[in-house]
PDB file of C-alpha atoms in Angstrom:
ATOM      1  CA  MET A   1     -10.233  13.218 -11.572  1.00 53.00           C
ATOM      2  CA  ARG A   2      -6.567  12.352 -12.753  1.00 65.00           C
ATOM      3  CA  VAL A   3      -3.660  13.533 -11.093  1.00 71.00           C
ATOM      4  CA  ARG A   4      -0.676  15.051 -13.107  1.00 77.00           C
ATOM      5  CA  VAL A   5       2.981  14.273 -12.025  1.00 78.00           C
ATOM      6  CA  GLU A   6       5.541  16.244 -13.806  1.00 83.00           C
ATOM      7  CA  GLN A   7       9.104  14.863 -14.040  1.00 80.00           C
ATOM      8  CA  THR A   8      11.800  17.238 -14.621  1.00 84.00           C
ATOM      9  CA  PRO A   9      15.508  16.049 -15.048  1.00 82.00           C
ATOM     10  CA  LEU A  10      18.218  17.953 -12.825  1.00 86.00           C
ATOM     11  CA  PRO A  11      21.304  17.995 -14.644  1.00 88.00           C
ATOM     12  CA  GLY A  12      24.135  16.694 -12.201  1.00 88.00           C
ATOM     13  CA  ILE A  13      21.527  16.212  -9.605  1.00 88.00           C
ATOM     14  CA  GLY A  14      18.607  13.756 -10.515  1.00 85.00           C
ATOM     15  CA  VAL A  15      15.232  14.083 -11.314  1.00 86.00           C
ATOM     16  CA  ARG A  16      12.378  16.035  -9.635  1.00 88.00           C
ATOM     17  CA  HIS A  17       8.754  14.586  -9.734  1.00 86.00           C
ATOM     18  CA  ASP A  18       6.193  17.339  -8.682  1.00 89.00           C
ATOM     19  CA  LEU A  19       2.468  17.171  -7.909  1.00 87.00           C
ATOM     20  CA  VAL A  20       0.029  20.089  -7.977  1.00 86.00           C
ATOM     21  CA  THR A  21      -2.925  19.149  -5.447  1.00 87.00           C
ATOM     22  CA  SER A  22      -6.318  20.118  -6.139  1.00 85.00           C
ATOM     23  CA  SER A  23      -5.885  22.840  -3.548  1.00 85.00           C
ATOM     24  CA  GLY A  24      -3.050  24.419  -5.739  1.00 84.00           C
ATOM     25  CA  ARG A  25      -0.184  23.416  -3.584  1.00 88.00           C
ATOM     26  CA  THR A  26       2.979  21.825  -5.050  1.00 89.00           C
ATOM     27  CA  VAL A  27       4.761  18.878  -3.479  1.00 92.00           C
ATOM     28  CA  GLY A  28       7.608  17.383  -4.889  1.00 90.00           C
ATOM     29  CA  VAL A  29      10.199  14.536  -4.665  1.00 90.00           C
ATOM     30  CA  VAL A  30      13.857  15.161  -5.917  1.00 91.00           C
ATOM     31  CA  SER A  31      15.565  11.930  -6.320  1.00 87.00           C
ATOM     32  CA  HIS A  32      19.220  12.360  -6.285  1.00 86.00           C
ATOM     33  CA  ARG A  33      21.643  10.291  -8.450  1.00 83.00           C
ATOM     34  CA  THR A  34      23.376   9.354  -4.935  1.00 84.00           C
ATOM     35  CA  GLY A  35      19.986   7.499  -4.018  1.00 81.00           C
ATOM     36  CA  ARG A  36      18.997  10.434  -1.645  1.00 86.00           C
ATOM     37  CA  ARG A  37      15.338  11.410  -1.854  1.00 90.00           C
ATOM     38  CA  ASP A  38      14.002  14.753  -0.466  1.00 93.00           C
ATOM     39  CA  LEU A  39      10.456  15.602   0.155  1.00 93.00           C
ATOM     40  CA  VAL A  40       9.772  19.186  -0.940  1.00 94.00           C
ATOM     41  CA  LEU A  41       6.952  21.595  -0.273  1.00 93.00           C
ATOM     42  CA  TYR A  42       7.050  24.643  -2.857  1.00 91.00           C
ATOM     43  CA  ASP A  43       5.746  28.154  -2.560  1.00 91.00           C
ATOM     44  CA  VAL A  44       1.995  28.908  -3.783  1.00 86.00           C
ATOM     45  CA  ASP A  45       3.424  32.171  -5.185  1.00 87.00           C
ATOM     46  CA  ASP A  46       6.610  30.818  -6.437  1.00 86.00           C
ATOM     47  CA  PRO A  47       6.520  27.247  -7.654  1.00 76.00           C
ATOM     48  CA  ASP A  48      10.293  27.100  -8.010  1.00 80.00           C
ATOM     49  CA  ALA A  49      11.094  28.368  -4.385  1.00 89.00           C
ATOM     50  CA  SER A  50      11.063  25.467  -1.706  1.00 90.00           C
ATOM     51  CA  LEU A  51       9.187  26.328   1.523  1.00 92.00           C
ATOM     52  CA  ALA A  52      10.265  23.027   3.226  1.00 93.00           C
ATOM     53  CA  SER A  53      12.516  20.347   2.063  1.00 93.00           C
ATOM     54  CA  ILE A  54      12.786  17.093   4.411  1.00 94.00           C
ATOM     55  CA  PRO A  55      15.478  14.647   3.310  1.00 94.00           C
ATOM     56  CA  LEU A  56      14.171  10.870   3.573  1.00 91.00           C
ATOM     57  CA  THR A  57      16.083   7.607   4.182  1.00 86.00           C
ATOM     58  CA  ASP A  58      15.222   4.617   2.096  1.00 80.00           C
ATOM     59  CA  ASP A  59      13.432   3.291   4.913  1.00 79.00           C
ATOM     60  CA  GLU A  60      11.742   6.513   5.535  1.00 84.00           C
ATOM     61  CA  ALA A  61      10.747   6.998   1.970  1.00 81.00           C
ATOM     62  CA  GLU A  62       9.442   3.371   2.073  1.00 76.00           C
ATOM     63  CA  ALA A  63       7.432   4.026   5.093  1.00 77.00           C
ATOM     64  CA  LEU A  64       6.021   6.993   3.874  1.00 79.00           C
ATOM     65  CA  ALA A  65       5.135   5.292   0.591  1.00 75.00           C
ATOM     66  CA  ASP A  66       3.393   2.620   2.475  1.00 71.00           C
ATOM     67  CA  VAL A  67       1.297   4.790   4.645  1.00 71.00           C
ATOM     68  CA  LEU A  68       0.039   6.882   1.638  1.00 73.00           C
ATOM     69  CA  GLY A  69      -0.575   3.510  -0.291  1.00 64.00           C
ATOM     70  CA  ALA A  70      -2.351   1.997   2.473  1.00 59.00           C
ATOM     71  CA  SER A  71      -4.748   4.668   3.158  1.00 56.00           C
ATOM     72  CA  LEU A  72      -5.307   4.995  -0.670  1.00 58.00           C
ATOM     73  CA  MET A  73      -5.839   1.237  -1.116  1.00 59.00           C
ATOM     74  CA  LEU A  74      -8.418   0.976   1.807  1.00 58.00           C
ATOM     75  CA  GLY A  75     -10.071   3.985   0.276  1.00 60.00           C
ATOM     76  CA  GLN A  76     -10.169   2.396  -3.070  1.00 59.00           C
ATOM     77  CA  LEU A  77     -11.596  -0.890  -1.477  1.00 60.00           C
ATOM     78  CA  ALA A  78     -13.953   1.024   0.588  1.00 59.00           C
ATOM     79  CA  GLY A  79     -15.283   2.514  -2.701  1.00 60.00           C
ATOM     80  CA  LEU A  80     -15.388  -0.604  -4.651  1.00 57.00           C
ATOM     81  CA  ARG A  81     -17.394  -2.112  -1.570  1.00 51.00           C
ATOM     82  CA  GLN A  82     -20.107   0.557  -2.090  1.00 54.00           C
ATOM     83  CA  GLN A  83     -20.193   0.055  -5.944  1.00 54.00           C
ATOM     84  CA  ALA A  84     -20.520  -3.766  -5.846  1.00 58.00           C
ATOM     85  CA  ALA A  85     -23.578  -5.302  -4.485  1.00 58.00           C
ATOM     86  CA  GLY A  86     -22.887  -8.234  -2.085  1.00 66.00           C
ATOM     87  CA  LEU A  87     -19.058  -7.602  -2.440  1.00 74.00           C
ATOM     88  CA  LEU A  88     -17.335  -6.931   0.950  1.00 78.00           C
ATOM     89  CA  THR A  89     -13.940  -6.179   2.434  1.00 80.00           C
ATOM     90  CA  GLU A  90     -12.634  -6.906   5.712  1.00 84.00           C
ATOM     91  CA  GLN A  91      -9.594  -7.185   7.590  1.00 86.00           C
ATOM     92  CA  VAL A  92      -8.660 -10.580   8.965  1.00 88.00           C
ATOM     93  CA  ALA A  93      -5.848 -11.030  11.557  1.00 87.00           C
ATOM     94  CA  ILE A  94      -3.790 -14.108  11.346  1.00 88.00           C
ATOM     95  CA  PRO A  95      -3.877 -15.589  15.192  1.00 83.00           C
ATOM     96  CA  ALA A  96      -0.361 -16.695  16.321  1.00 85.00           C
ATOM     97  CA  GLY A  97      -1.964 -20.385  16.687  1.00 85.00           C
ATOM     98  CA  SER A  98      -2.859 -20.508  12.953  1.00 88.00           C
ATOM     99  CA  MET A  99      -1.532 -23.458  11.018  1.00 93.00           C
ATOM    100  CA  PHE A 100      -0.575 -20.942   8.188  1.00 93.00           C
ATOM    101  CA  VAL A 101       1.937 -19.035  10.274  1.00 93.00           C
ATOM    102  CA  GLY A 102       5.002 -19.849   8.506  1.00 94.00           C
ATOM    103  CA  ARG A 103       3.522 -20.929   5.286  1.00 94.00           C
ATOM    104  CA  ARG A 104       2.646 -19.808   1.982  1.00 95.00           C
ATOM    105  CA  LEU A 105      -0.512 -18.005   0.968  1.00 95.00           C
ATOM    106  CA  GLY A 106      -0.919 -20.766  -1.727  1.00 94.00           C
ATOM    107  CA  ASP A 107      -1.116 -23.189   0.764  1.00 94.00           C
ATOM    108  CA  THR A 108      -4.545 -21.682   2.174  1.00 94.00           C
ATOM    109  CA  ARG A 109      -6.175 -22.157  -1.190  1.00 93.00           C
ATOM    110  CA  ALA A 110      -8.189 -19.563  -0.026  1.00 93.00           C
ATOM    111  CA  ARG A 111      -9.561 -18.484  -3.455  1.00 92.00           C
ATOM    112  CA  THR A 112     -10.346 -21.834  -4.733  1.00 93.00           C
ATOM    113  CA  ARG A 113     -12.018 -22.537  -1.570  1.00 94.00           C
ATOM    114  CA  THR A 114     -14.140 -19.676  -0.969  1.00 94.00           C
ATOM    115  CA  GLY A 115     -14.104 -17.573  -3.987  1.00 92.00           C
ATOM    116  CA  ALA A 116     -12.684 -14.627  -1.938  1.00 93.00           C
ATOM    117  CA  SER A 117      -9.581 -12.821  -2.727  1.00 92.00           C
ATOM    118  CA  ILE A 118      -6.653 -11.635  -0.168  1.00 94.00           C
ATOM    119  CA  VAL A 119      -5.686  -8.383  -1.786  1.00 92.00           C
ATOM    120  CA  ALA A 120      -2.986  -7.114   0.509  1.00 91.00           C
ATOM    121  CA  VAL A 121      -1.355  -8.179   3.848  1.00 93.00           C
ATOM    122  CA  LEU A 122      -0.904  -5.488   6.459  1.00 91.00           C
ATOM    123  CA  ARG A 123       2.513  -6.412   8.594  1.00 91.00           C
ATOM    124  CA  ASP A 124       3.596  -3.752  11.235  1.00 86.00           C
ATOM    125  CA  ARG A 125       3.609  -0.561   9.435  1.00 78.00           C
ATOM    126  CA  GLU A 126       4.314  -2.147   5.970  1.00 85.00           C
ATOM    127  CA  VAL A 127       1.448  -2.820   3.343  1.00 88.00           C
ATOM    128  CA  ILE A 128       2.154  -5.748   0.864  1.00 91.00           C
ATOM    129  CA  ALA A 129      -0.291  -5.207  -1.928  1.00 89.00           C
ATOM    130  CA  SER A 130      -1.261  -8.182  -4.311  1.00 90.00           C
ATOM    131  CA  PRO A 131       0.604 -10.842  -2.392  1.00 92.00           C
ATOM    132  CA  GLY A 132       1.462 -13.779  -4.540  1.00 91.00           C
ATOM    133  CA  PRO A 133       0.960 -17.689  -3.767  1.00 92.00           C
ATOM    134  CA  SER A 134       4.670 -17.707  -2.383  1.00 93.00           C
ATOM    135  CA  PHE A 135       3.999 -15.130   0.296  1.00 95.00           C
ATOM    136  CA  ILE A 136       4.879 -16.379   3.747  1.00 96.00           C
ATOM    137  CA  PHE A 137       2.501 -15.346   6.381  1.00 95.00           C
ATOM    138  CA  GLU A 138       3.701 -14.393  10.217  1.00 93.00           C
ATOM    139  CA  ALA A 139       1.723 -14.182  13.147  1.00 90.00           C
ATOM    140  CA  ASN A 140      -0.267 -11.134  13.697  1.00 87.00           C
ATOM    141  CA  ASP A 141      -0.143 -10.175   9.703  1.00 91.00           C
ATOM    142  CA  VAL A 142      -3.743  -8.652   8.918  1.00 90.00           C
ATOM    143  CA  VAL A 143      -4.997  -9.611   5.428  1.00 92.00           C
ATOM    144  CA  VAL A 144      -7.120  -7.586   3.568  1.00 90.00           C
ATOM    145  CA  VAL A 145      -9.894  -9.904   1.906  1.00 91.00           C
ATOM    146  CA  VAL A 146     -12.502  -9.010  -0.645  1.00 88.00           C
ATOM    147  CA  GLY A 147     -15.663 -11.254  -1.455  1.00 88.00           C
ATOM    148  CA  THR A 148     -19.110 -12.203  -0.401  1.00 87.00           C
ATOM    149  CA  ARG A 149     -20.132 -12.541   3.276  1.00 85.00           C
ATOM    150  CA  GLN A 150     -19.824 -16.265   3.035  1.00 91.00           C
ATOM    151  CA  GLY A 151     -16.358 -16.136   1.178  1.00 92.00           C
ATOM    152  CA  LEU A 152     -15.068 -13.754   3.919  1.00 90.00           C
ATOM    153  CA  ASP A 153     -16.141 -16.053   6.641  1.00 91.00           C
ATOM    154  CA  GLY A 154     -14.476 -19.019   4.785  1.00 93.00           C
ATOM    155  CA  VAL A 155     -11.097 -17.143   4.624  1.00 93.00           C
ATOM    156  CA  THR A 156     -11.270 -16.153   8.298  1.00 91.00           C
ATOM    157  CA  ALA A 157     -12.041 -19.863   9.267  1.00 91.00           C
ATOM    158  CA  ILE A 158      -9.240 -21.199   6.951  1.00 92.00           C
ATOM    159  CA  LEU A 159      -6.659 -18.496   8.379  1.00 90.00           C
ATOM    160  CA  ALA A 160      -7.899 -19.551  12.173  1.00 86.00           C
ATOM    161  CA  GLY A 161      -6.491 -22.885  11.442  1.00 77.00           C
ATOM    162  CA  GLU A 162      -9.992 -24.579  10.789  1.00 52.00           C
ATOM    163  CA  ASN A 163     -10.435 -26.705   7.823  1.00 40.00           C
ATOM    164  CA  GLY A 164      -6.863 -26.019   7.024  1.00 42.00           C
ATOM    165  CA  GLY A 165      -6.194 -29.420   6.117  1.00 45.00           C
TER     166      GLY A 165
END
């Protein structure tokens, strides 16, 4: 099912993006020209009437996007796992003692060495989707890896510091 997001210019204010959910509820984000954002829940009976408006700071908007994005991404990965025989998804923690703490993802050569792909990194409450080879690991990052059982085990060993040279 495709989701439609409607964009409405608000002269002198900014722009409004609205999404109608499958249950018929409308939720929107008003992005003000000043940079302020408001999360808005609209009345079912009157789509122009707001039931609630929650102003969001940049950090709050980013955190909300991360939470929604992380759950969506992990749900999509779970669906992918069910569709592709032999393809698994796993979250692997980078221990504080790993030789890759403070080093670039590309230094692991994980995909070349194992055939498995690091598709995201979870750091604190932040999701970094599709990290590039210059991404720098920190202790306690959790990487989301997609691959075969052998590939996942290989990435786990690499990030633990085994065979890291």
